[in-house]
CSV table of C-alpha atoms in Angstrom, one decimal:
chain,number,residue,atom,x,y,z
N,3,MET,CA,-24.1,19.7,-13.1
N,4,THR,CA,-25.8,18.2,-10.0
N,5,ALA,CA,-29.2,17.8,-8.9
N,6,HIS,CA,-28.5,20.6,-6.2
N,7,ASP,CA,-28.0,23.3,-8.8
N,8,HIS,CA,-31.7,23.0,-9.7
N,9,HIS,CA,-33.0,23.2,-6.1
N,10,ASP,CA,-30.9,26.0,-4.5
N,11,HIS,CA,-34.1,27.7,-3.2
N,12,ASP,CA,-35.0,24.4,-1.4
N,13,HIS,CA,-31.7,24.4,0.2
N,14,ASP,CA,-31.8,28.0,1.4
N,15,HIS,CA,-35.3,27.2,2.8
N,16,HIS,CA,-34.2,24.2,4.8
N,17,HIS,CA,-31.0,25.5,6.0
N,18,ASP,CA,-31.2,29.0,7.2
N,19,GLU,CA,-27.6,29.1,8.2
N,20,ALA,CA,-26.7,27.4,4.8
N,21,SER,CA,-25.6,30.8,3.2
N,22,ASP,CA,-22.1,30.5,4.8
N,23,LEU,CA,-21.6,27.0,3.6
N,24,SER,CA,-20.0,26.1,0.3
N,25,GLU,CA,-21.7,24.0,-2.5
N,26,THR,CA,-19.7,20.9,-1.3
N,27,GLU,CA,-20.5,21.5,2.4
N,28,LEU,CA,-24.2,21.8,1.5
N,29,ARG,CA,-24.1,18.5,-0.5
N,30,VAL,CA,-22.4,16.7,2.3
N,31,ARG,CA,-24.7,18.0,4.8
N,32,ALA,CA,-27.7,16.9,2.5
N,33,LEU,CA,-26.4,13.2,2.6
N,34,GLN,CA,-25.8,13.4,6.4
N,35,THR,CA,-29.4,14.6,6.9
N,36,ILE,CA,-30.9,12.0,4.7
N,37,LEU,CA,-28.9,9.2,6.4
N,38,ILE,CA,-30.0,10.4,9.7
N,39,GLU,CA,-33.8,11.1,8.7
N,40,LYS,CA,-34.0,7.6,6.8
N,41,GLY,CA,-32.8,5.9,10.1
N,42,TYR,CA,-29.6,4.5,8.6
N,43,ALA,CA,-27.3,6.3,11.1
N,44,ASP,CA,-27.3,7.6,14.7
N,45,PRO,CA,-25.9,11.2,14.4
N,46,ALA,CA,-23.6,10.6,17.5
N,47,ALA,CA,-22.1,7.7,15.7
N,48,LEU,CA,-21.2,9.7,12.7
N,49,ASP,CA,-19.4,12.1,14.9
N,50,ALA,CA,-17.6,9.3,16.8
N,51,ILE,CA,-16.1,8.1,13.4
N,52,VAL,CA,-14.6,11.3,12.9
N,53,GLU,CA,-13.3,11.5,16.4
N,54,THR,CA,-11.6,8.2,16.2
N,55,TYR,CA,-9.7,9.0,13.1
N,56,GLU,CA,-8.6,12.4,14.5
N,57,THR,CA,-7.7,11.3,17.9
N,58,LYS,CA,-7.2,7.5,18.2
N,59,ILE,CA,-5.8,5.9,15.1
N,60,GLY,CA,-2.8,7.4,13.8
N,61,PRO,CA,1.0,6.9,13.0
N,62,HIS,CA,1.8,6.8,16.8
N,63,ILE,CA,0.6,3.1,16.5
N,64,GLY,CA,3.1,2.3,13.8
N,65,ALA,CA,6.0,4.4,15.5
N,66,ARG,CA,5.6,2.0,18.6
N,67,ILE,CA,5.7,-1.1,16.5
N,68,VAL,CA,8.9,0.1,14.7
N,69,ALA,CA,10.6,1.0,18.1
N,70,ARG,CA,9.7,-2.3,19.5
N,71,ALA,CA,11.1,-4.1,16.4
N,72,TRP,CA,14.2,-2.1,16.9
N,73,THR,CA,14.7,-3.0,20.5
N,74,ASP,CA,13.4,-6.7,20.5
N,75,PRO,CA,14.8,-9.0,17.9
N,76,ALA,CA,12.2,-11.6,18.5
N,77,PHE,CA,9.4,-9.2,17.7
N,78,ARG,CA,11.3,-7.9,14.7
N,79,GLN,CA,11.3,-11.5,13.4
N,80,ALA,CA,7.7,-12.0,14.3
N,81,LEU,CA,6.7,-8.7,12.6
N,82,LEU,CA,8.5,-9.6,9.3
N,83,THR,CA,6.9,-13.1,9.5
N,84,ASP,CA,3.3,-12.1,10.2
N,85,ALA,CA,2.8,-8.4,10.6
N,86,SER,CA,-1.0,-8.6,11.2
N,87,LYS,CA,-0.4,-11.0,14.2
N,88,ALA,CA,2.6,-9.1,15.7
N,89,ALA,CA,1.1,-5.7,15.2
N,90,ALA,CA,-2.4,-6.6,16.6
N,91,PRO,CA,-1.6,-5.7,20.2
N,92,PHE,CA,-0.5,-2.3,19.4
N,93,GLY,CA,-3.6,-1.4,17.4
N,94,HIS,CA,-6.6,0.8,18.6
N,95,GLN,CA,-8.6,-1.4,21.1
N,96,GLY,CA,-5.8,-4.1,20.7
N,97,GLU,CA,-6.6,-5.1,17.2
N,98,THR,CA,-5.5,-4.5,13.7
N,99,GLY,CA,-6.9,-5.7,10.6
N,100,ASP,CA,-5.7,-8.7,8.5
N,101,HIS,CA,-3.2,-8.7,5.5
N,102,LEU,CA,-0.6,-6.3,7.0
N,103,VAL,CA,2.9,-7.0,5.7
N,104,ALA,CA,6.1,-5.2,7.0
N,105,VAL,CA,9.0,-4.7,4.7
N,106,GLU,CA,12.5,-4.0,6.1
N,107,ASN,CA,14.9,-1.5,4.8
N,108,THR,CA,18.5,-2.7,4.9
N,109,ALA,CA,21.8,-1.4,3.9
N,110,ASP,CA,21.2,-2.3,0.3
N,111,ARG,CA,17.4,-2.2,-0.1
N,112,HIS,CA,14.9,0.7,0.4
N,113,ASN,CA,11.1,0.1,0.5
N,114,VAL,CA,8.4,2.5,-0.7
N,115,VAL,CA,4.6,1.9,-0.5
N,116,VAL,CA,1.9,3.2,-2.9
N,117,CYS,CA,-1.5,2.5,-4.2
N,118,THR,CA,-1.6,3.6,-7.8
N,119,LEU,CA,-5.2,2.6,-8.5
N,120,CYS,CA,-6.8,4.4,-5.5
N,121,SER,CA,-5.0,5.3,-2.2
N,122,CYS,CA,-4.9,2.1,-0.1
N,123,TYR,CA,-3.0,2.7,3.0
N,124,PRO,CA,-2.4,0.9,6.2
N,125,TRP,CA,-5.0,2.8,8.2
N,126,ASP,CA,-4.8,0.5,11.3
N,127,VAL,CA,-1.2,1.4,12.0
N,128,LEU,CA,-0.7,4.8,10.4
N,129,GLY,CA,-4.2,6.4,10.5
N,130,LEU,CA,-5.5,8.0,7.3
N,131,PRO,CA,-3.1,8.9,4.6
N,132,PRO,CA,-1.4,12.3,4.1
N,133,VAL,CA,-2.5,14.5,1.1
N,134,TRP,CA,0.6,13.8,-0.8
N,135,TYR,CA,0.1,10.1,-0.7
N,136,LYS,CA,-3.3,10.5,-2.4
N,137,SER,CA,-1.9,13.0,-4.9
N,138,PHE,CA,-1.8,12.1,-8.6
N,139,ALA,CA,1.8,13.0,-8.8
N,140,TYR,CA,2.9,10.6,-6.1
N,141,ARG,CA,0.4,7.7,-7.4
N,142,SER,CA,1.6,8.1,-11.1
N,143,ARG,CA,5.3,8.6,-10.7
N,144,VAL,CA,6.6,6.7,-7.7
N,145,VAL,CA,6.4,3.3,-9.5
N,146,LYS,CA,8.4,4.7,-12.5
N,147,GLU,CA,10.8,7.3,-11.1
N,148,PRO,CA,11.0,6.6,-7.4
N,149,ARG,CA,14.4,8.3,-7.0
N,150,ALA,CA,13.1,11.6,-8.4
N,151,VAL,CA,10.0,11.4,-6.2
N,152,LEU,CA,12.2,10.6,-3.1
N,153,THR,CA,14.4,13.7,-3.9
N,154,GLU,CA,11.3,15.9,-3.7
N,155,PHE,CA,11.0,14.4,-0.1
N,156,GLY,CA,14.6,15.4,0.6
N,157,VAL,CA,15.6,11.6,0.6
N,158,ALA,CA,18.8,10.9,-1.4
N,159,LEU,CA,19.8,7.2,-1.6
N,160,PRO,CA,23.0,5.8,-2.8
N,161,ASP,CA,23.0,4.9,-6.5
N,162,GLN,CA,23.5,1.2,-5.7
N,163,THR,CA,20.6,1.0,-3.3
N,164,GLN,CA,17.8,-1.2,-4.7
N,165,ILE,CA,14.4,0.4,-4.4
N,166,HIS,CA,11.4,-1.8,-4.0
N,167,VAL,CA,8.0,-0.2,-4.6
N,168,TRP,CA,5.0,-2.0,-3.2
N,169,ASP,CA,1.8,-1.2,-5.1
N,170,SER,CA,-1.1,-2.0,-2.9
N,171,THR,CA,-3.4,-3.4,-5.5
N,172,ALA,CA,-5.6,-5.6,-3.4
N,173,GLU,CA,-6.3,-5.8,0.4
N,174,VAL,CA,-2.8,-6.4,1.5
N,175,ARG,CA,-1.4,-3.4,3.3
N,176,TYR,CA,2.3,-2.5,3.7
N,177,MET,CA,4.3,-0.7,6.3
N,178,VAL,CA,8.0,0.0,6.0
N,179,LEU,CA,10.3,-1.0,9.0
N,180,PRO,CA,12.9,1.6,8.6
N,181,ALA,CA,16.5,1.1,9.8
N,182,ARG,CA,17.3,2.2,13.4
N,183,PRO,CA,19.4,5.4,13.3
N,184,PRO,CA,23.0,5.1,14.4
N,185,GLY,CA,23.8,6.8,17.6
N,186,THR,CA,20.7,5.4,19.4
N,187,GLU,CA,22.4,2.6,21.3
N,188,GLY,CA,20.8,2.0,24.6
N,189,TRP,CA,17.8,4.2,23.8
N,190,THR,CA,14.3,3.0,25.2
N,191,GLU,CA,11.4,2.2,23.0
N,192,GLU,CA,9.8,5.4,24.3
N,193,GLN,CA,12.8,7.6,23.2
N,194,LEU,CA,13.1,5.7,19.9
N,195,MET,CA,9.4,5.9,18.8
N,196,LYS,CA,9.8,9.8,18.8
N,197,LEU,CA,12.3,9.3,15.9
N,198,VAL,CA,9.8,7.2,13.9
N,199,THR,CA,8.1,9.6,11.4
N,200,ARG,CA,5.1,8.7,9.5
N,201,ASP,CA,6.9,9.2,6.2
N,202,SER,CA,9.7,6.7,7.3
N,203,MET,CA,7.1,4.0,7.6
N,204,ILE,CA,5.9,4.7,3.9
N,205,GLY,CA,9.4,4.9,2.6
N,206,THR,CA,9.4,8.6,1.7
N,207,GLY,CA,11.2,9.6,4.6
N,208,MET,CA,14.0,8.5,7.1
N,209,PRO,CA,13.7,8.3,10.9
N,210,ALA,CA,14.6,11.7,12.5
N,211,SER,CA,18.1,12.2,13.6
N,212,PRO,CA,18.9,11.3,17.2
N,213,GLU,CA,20.6,14.6,17.7
N,214,GLY,CA,18.4,16.8,19.9
N,215,ALA,CA,15.8,14.2,20.2
N,216,GLY,CA,14.9,11.5,22.5
N,217,ALA,CA,17.8,11.3,24.9
H,10,MET,CA,-11.8,-0.5,-16.9
H,11,ASN,CA,-9.0,1.6,-18.4
H,12,GLY,CA,-10.0,4.7,-16.4
H,13,ILE,CA,-8.3,7.9,-15.1
H,14,HIS,CA,-7.8,6.1,-11.7
H,15,ASP,CA,-5.4,3.6,-13.1
H,16,MET,CA,-2.5,6.2,-13.2
H,17,GLY,CA,0.7,4.2,-12.4
H,18,GLY,CA,3.4,5.3,-14.8
H,19,MET,CA,1.5,8.5,-16.2
H,20,ASP,CA,3.3,11.7,-16.7
H,21,GLY,CA,2.1,15.3,-16.4
H,22,PHE,CA,0.8,15.5,-12.8
H,23,GLY,CA,3.8,17.6,-11.7
H,24,SER,CA,6.0,17.2,-8.6
H,25,VAL,CA,4.8,15.9,-5.3
H,26,ASP,CA,4.2,18.4,-2.5
H,27,PRO,CA,5.7,16.4,0.4
H,28,VAL,CA,4.3,18.6,3.2
H,29,ASP,CA,1.3,17.4,5.2
H,30,THR,CA,1.6,17.8,8.9
H,31,GLY,CA,-2.1,17.8,9.3
H,32,PRO,CA,-4.8,18.1,10.6
H,33,VAL,CA,-6.3,14.8,9.7
H,34,PHE,CA,-9.2,16.4,7.9
H,35,HIS,CA,-8.2,19.5,6.4
H,36,GLU,CA,-11.9,20.7,6.2
H,37,ALA,CA,-14.7,19.4,8.3
H,38,TRP,CA,-16.7,18.3,5.7
H,39,GLU,CA,-14.0,15.8,4.6
H,40,GLY,CA,-14.4,14.0,8.0
H,41,ASP,CA,-18.2,14.0,7.4
H,42,VAL,CA,-17.6,12.3,4.1
H,43,MET,CA,-15.5,9.8,5.8
H,44,ALA,CA,-18.2,9.0,8.2
H,45,ILE,CA,-20.7,8.6,5.5
H,46,SER,CA,-18.4,6.1,3.8
H,47,ARG,CA,-17.9,4.1,6.9
H,48,VAL,CA,-21.8,4.1,7.7
H,49,MET,CA,-22.7,3.0,4.1
H,50,GLY,CA,-20.2,0.1,4.4
H,51,ALA,CA,-21.3,-0.8,7.8
H,52,ILE,CA,-25.0,-1.0,7.0
H,53,GLY,CA,-24.3,-3.2,4.0
H,54,ALA,CA,-25.3,-0.7,1.3
H,55,TRP,CA,-22.3,-1.8,-0.8
H,56,ASN,CA,-18.9,-3.4,-0.3
H,57,ILE,CA,-15.4,-1.9,-0.7
H,58,ASP,CA,-15.0,-3.1,-4.4
H,59,GLN,CA,-18.5,-1.6,-5.3
H,60,GLY,CA,-17.5,1.6,-3.7
H,61,ARG,CA,-14.1,1.7,-5.6
H,62,TYR,CA,-15.9,0.9,-8.9
H,63,GLY,CA,-18.3,3.7,-8.3
H,64,ILE,CA,-15.5,6.2,-8.1
H,65,GLU,CA,-13.9,4.7,-11.2
H,66,MET,CA,-17.0,5.3,-13.0
H,67,LEU,CA,-17.0,9.0,-12.3
H,68,PRO,CA,-16.3,11.2,-15.3
H,69,PRO,CA,-12.5,11.9,-15.3
H,70,GLN,CA,-12.9,15.5,-14.7
H,71,LEU,CA,-14.8,14.8,-11.4
H,72,TYR,CA,-12.3,12.0,-10.5
H,73,LEU,CA,-9.6,14.7,-10.8
H,74,THR,CA,-11.2,17.1,-8.3
H,75,SER,CA,-9.9,15.8,-4.9
H,76,TYR,CA,-9.9,12.6,-2.8
H,77,TYR,CA,-13.0,13.5,-0.6
H,78,ARG,CA,-14.7,15.3,-3.3
H,79,ARG,CA,-14.8,12.2,-5.5
H,80,TRP,CA,-16.1,10.1,-2.7
H,81,LEU,CA,-19.0,12.7,-2.3
H,82,GLU,CA,-19.8,12.5,-6.0
H,83,ARG,CA,-19.7,8.6,-5.7
H,84,PHE,CA,-22.1,8.6,-2.7
H,85,GLU,CA,-24.7,10.9,-4.5
H,86,ARG,CA,-24.9,8.4,-7.3
H,87,ALA,CA,-24.5,5.1,-5.4
H,88,ILE,CA,-27.1,6.0,-2.8
H,89,VAL,CA,-29.6,6.7,-5.4
H,90,ALA,CA,-28.6,3.6,-7.6
H,91,ARG,CA,-28.9,1.3,-4.6
H,92,GLY,CA,-32.2,2.6,-3.4
H,93,TYR,CA,-31.1,4.3,-0.2
H,94,ALA,CA,-32.6,7.6,-1.3
H,95,ASP,CA,-34.0,9.1,-4.4
H,96,ALA,CA,-32.7,11.8,-6.5
H,97,ASP,CA,-35.3,14.3,-5.4
H,98,GLU,CA,-34.2,13.8,-1.8
H,99,ILE,CA,-30.6,14.3,-2.6
H,100,ALA,CA,-31.7,17.5,-4.2
H,101,ALA,CA,-33.9,18.6,-1.4
H,102,GLY,CA,-31.4,17.7,1.3
H,103,HIS,CA,-34.0,15.9,3.2
H,104,ALA,CA,-35.7,12.6,3.3
H,105,LEU,CA,-39.1,12.8,1.5
H,106,ARG,CA,-40.1,9.3,2.1
H,107,PRO,CA,-39.2,6.4,4.6
H,108,GLY,CA,-35.9,4.6,4.1
H,109,LYS,CA,-35.3,1.0,3.2
H,110,THR,CA,-34.2,-1.4,5.7
H,111,PRO,CA,-30.3,-1.9,5.3
H,112,PRO,CA,-29.0,-5.4,5.1
H,113,LYS,CA,-27.0,-5.0,8.3
H,114,GLY,CA,-29.2,-2.6,10.1
H,115,LYS,CA,-28.9,0.9,11.5
H,116,PHE,CA,-25.4,2.3,12.3
H,117,THR,CA,-24.9,3.2,15.9
H,118,LEU,CA,-22.2,4.0,18.5
H,119,ALA,CA,-22.0,0.2,19.0
H,120,ASP,CA,-20.5,-0.1,15.5
H,121,ILE,CA,-17.8,2.3,15.7
H,122,GLU,CA,-15.1,-0.3,16.8
H,123,ARG,CA,-16.2,-2.7,14.0
H,124,VAL,CA,-16.0,-0.1,11.2
H,125,THR,CA,-12.7,1.4,12.3
H,126,ARG,CA,-11.0,-1.9,11.9
H,127,ARG,CA,-10.2,-3.7,8.8
H,128,GLY,CA,-12.2,-6.9,8.0
H,129,SER,CA,-10.7,-10.0,6.6
H,130,PHE,CA,-10.9,-10.7,2.7
H,131,THR,CA,-9.4,-14.2,3.2
H,132,ARG,CA,-11.6,-17.1,2.1
H,133,PRO,CA,-11.4,-20.8,2.3
H,134,GLU,CA,-9.2,-22.2,-0.5
H,135,THR,CA,-11.3,-23.4,-3.5
H,136,ALA,CA,-8.4,-25.0,-5.2
H,137,PRO,CA,-4.7,-25.6,-4.9
H,138,ALA,CA,-2.6,-22.6,-5.8
H,139,ARG,CA,-1.4,-22.6,-9.4
H,140,PHE,CA,1.9,-20.8,-8.6
H,141,ALA,CA,4.5,-21.0,-6.1
H,142,VAL,CA,7.1,-18.5,-4.8
H,143,GLY,CA,9.9,-18.1,-7.3
H,144,ASP,CA,7.7,-19.0,-10.4
H,145,ARG,CA,7.8,-16.7,-13.3
H,146,VAL,CA,4.4,-15.4,-14.5
H,147,LEU,CA,3.0,-13.2,-17.1
H,148,ALA,CA,0.5,-10.4,-16.2
H,149,ARG,CA,-2.2,-11.1,-18.9
H,150,ASN,CA,-2.8,-8.5,-21.5
H,151,ILE,CA,-6.4,-8.0,-20.5
H,152,HIS,CA,-8.5,-4.9,-20.8
H,153,PRO,CA,-12.0,-5.5,-19.0
H,154,LYS,CA,-14.5,-2.7,-19.4
H,155,THR,CA,-15.5,-3.3,-15.8
H,156,HIS,CA,-13.7,-3.1,-12.4
H,157,THR,CA,-10.3,-5.0,-12.2
H,158,ARG,CA,-7.3,-4.5,-9.9
H,159,LEU,CA,-4.6,-5.4,-12.4
H,160,PRO,CA,-3.0,-2.1,-13.3
H,161,ARG,CA,-2.3,-1.3,-16.9
H,162,TYR,CA,1.4,-0.7,-16.3
H,163,VAL,CA,2.2,-4.3,-15.5
H,164,ARG,CA,-0.1,-5.9,-18.2
H,165,GLY,CA,1.8,-8.0,-20.7
H,166,HIS,CA,4.9,-8.0,-18.5
H,167,GLU,CA,6.6,-10.9,-16.8
H,168,GLY,CA,7.5,-11.0,-13.1
H,169,VAL,CA,8.2,-13.4,-10.4
H,170,VAL,CA,5.9,-14.6,-7.5
H,171,VAL,CA,7.3,-13.5,-4.2
H,172,ARG,CA,4.5,-14.2,-1.8
H,173,LEU,CA,1.2,-16.1,-1.5
H,174,HIS,CA,-1.7,-14.6,0.4
H,175,GLY,CA,-4.2,-17.5,0.3
H,176,CYS,CA,-7.6,-17.0,-1.4
H,177,HIS,CA,-9.1,-13.5,-1.2
H,178,VAL,CA,-12.4,-12.0,-2.3
H,179,PHE,CA,-12.1,-11.4,-6.2
H,180,PRO,CA,-12.9,-7.6,-6.7
H,181,ASP,CA,-13.6,-8.2,-10.4
H,182,THR,CA,-16.7,-10.2,-9.6
H,183,GLU,CA,-17.5,-8.7,-6.2
H,184,ALA,CA,-17.6,-5.0,-7.6
H,185,MET,CA,-20.2,-6.4,-10.3
H,186,ASP,CA,-22.6,-8.0,-7.8
H,187,GLN,CA,-21.5,-11.4,-9.0
H,188,GLY,CA,-20.2,-12.7,-5.6
H,189,GLU,CA,-16.9,-13.1,-3.8
H,190,ASN,CA,-15.6,-15.8,-6.1
H,191,PRO,CA,-12.4,-16.2,-4.1
H,192,GLN,CA,-9.1,-16.6,-5.9
H,193,TRP,CA,-5.5,-17.1,-5.1
H,194,LEU,CA,-3.7,-13.8,-4.5
H,195,TYR,CA,0.0,-13.4,-5.2
H,196,THR,CA,2.5,-10.6,-4.8
H,197,VAL,CA,4.2,-10.5,-8.1
H,198,GLN,CA,7.4,-8.5,-8.5
H,199,PHE,CA,8.6,-6.9,-11.8
H,200,ASP,CA,12.0,-5.5,-12.8
H,201,GLY,CA,11.8,-1.9,-13.6
H,202,ARG,CA,13.5,-2.3,-16.8
H,203,ASP,CA,10.8,-4.8,-18.0
H,204,LEU,CA,8.1,-2.2,-17.1
H,205,TRP,CA,9.6,1.0,-18.2
H,206,GLY,CA,12.4,0.1,-20.7
H,207,ALA,CA,16.1,0.1,-21.0
H,208,ASP,CA,16.3,3.7,-19.5
H,209,SER,CA,14.6,2.6,-16.2
H,210,ASP,CA,16.3,2.9,-12.9
H,211,PRO,CA,18.3,-0.5,-12.9
H,212,THR,CA,17.8,-0.8,-9.2
H,213,LEU,CA,14.0,-0.7,-9.4
H,214,LYS,CA,11.8,-3.5,-8.4
H,215,VAL,CA,7.8,-3.0,-8.4
H,216,SER,CA,5.3,-5.3,-7.0
H,217,VAL,CA,1.7,-5.6,-7.2
H,218,GLU,CA,-0.9,-7.9,-5.7
H,219,ALA,CA,-2.4,-10.1,-8.6
H,220,PHE,CA,-5.1,-12.5,-8.4
H,221,GLU,CA,-4.7,-15.8,-10.1
H,222,PRO,CA,-6.9,-15.0,-13.1
H,223,TYR,CA,-4.6,-12.1,-13.8
H,224,LEU,CA,-1.7,-14.4,-14.4
H,225,GLU,CA,-0.4,-17.0,-16.9
H,226,PRO,CA,2.6,-19.3,-16.5
H,227,VAL,CA,5.7,-18.4,-18.5
């Protein structure tokens, strides 16, 4: 299948510890080694990329944006008008990328985000996508039978609720602004952001219930 | 191209497993593949559209493996195709000869912030927008053999323009090394029943981002 299959002996020779690694791991290591030996990348920089996505960029950024929108009407309006601009101060290093659009759930409209062609996702505000977002089942079905898909997430919407599915086919990225849960009057931004789940910002979930949380 | 990647509306992939509570990378090699991706982009080896086209051109059985696995398959091919290593080096797992000079130079720690932030795809307007919010448009019935971002499931259907995004880099040419060729970008919203027939959920609206060459006036 691959060039590697014909060169297993070379691999074993070059990587004495390689016997514990899978074929996939060996192939990844081969590319890393070549990038470093050819002078394309500093090894420390490779590790720093992984660390950034593991520890610095994640749904906590989006959760704070949502909690701010719930508590600050002017910010909510700014977010819905130009999300890239409004969200920027919340991003890693105080910046987010261009082309972010926030879509608001209302009493009669529910929004869901997908990328049917690959797995485009608002990395700057939510981090890397969960496995289900990249799954073939989600990508193929949510544009056609979103209610059935939402049921699999445990989300049941009233029959009359309009569902808007946003298929990210270019470089525009979407985040959902979910509705603020009832029973959270007077809560602070810090309390509220704990209710904002990742899935609620993609439209496959609702914010957590205030009972037993926050206050 | 009408590839396996264009899966909106397909049946047969089963139900969605909604549980993913982490970690970010389920196996360490997935993080390493992500890092390789950012490096190759940052040094200018290829752009995002060329990268996506590289994945789309994989044989379907490789596409259907997993997200990071198909990135790996794409890298092995693209790194050779664009002259960043030779096939014998990929096979050996080591450099056997010096590398080429990347267009944007070596990737170092100083580049981390740049690559973990999205760039802008907006370009100066090349012409007035052909369509306005509220216009009804037809997604053209086109089937290019090369990269496009107009999904099959909207082709030949009418929708309405709901947002203008200015002129953006046009993936259909950028992926083919034919330049950015900026085009107006619109969000076009379709009624579920127009896409999926009378049995569709009557409350469903589906939107895509569509470049102006994908659209015709109704």
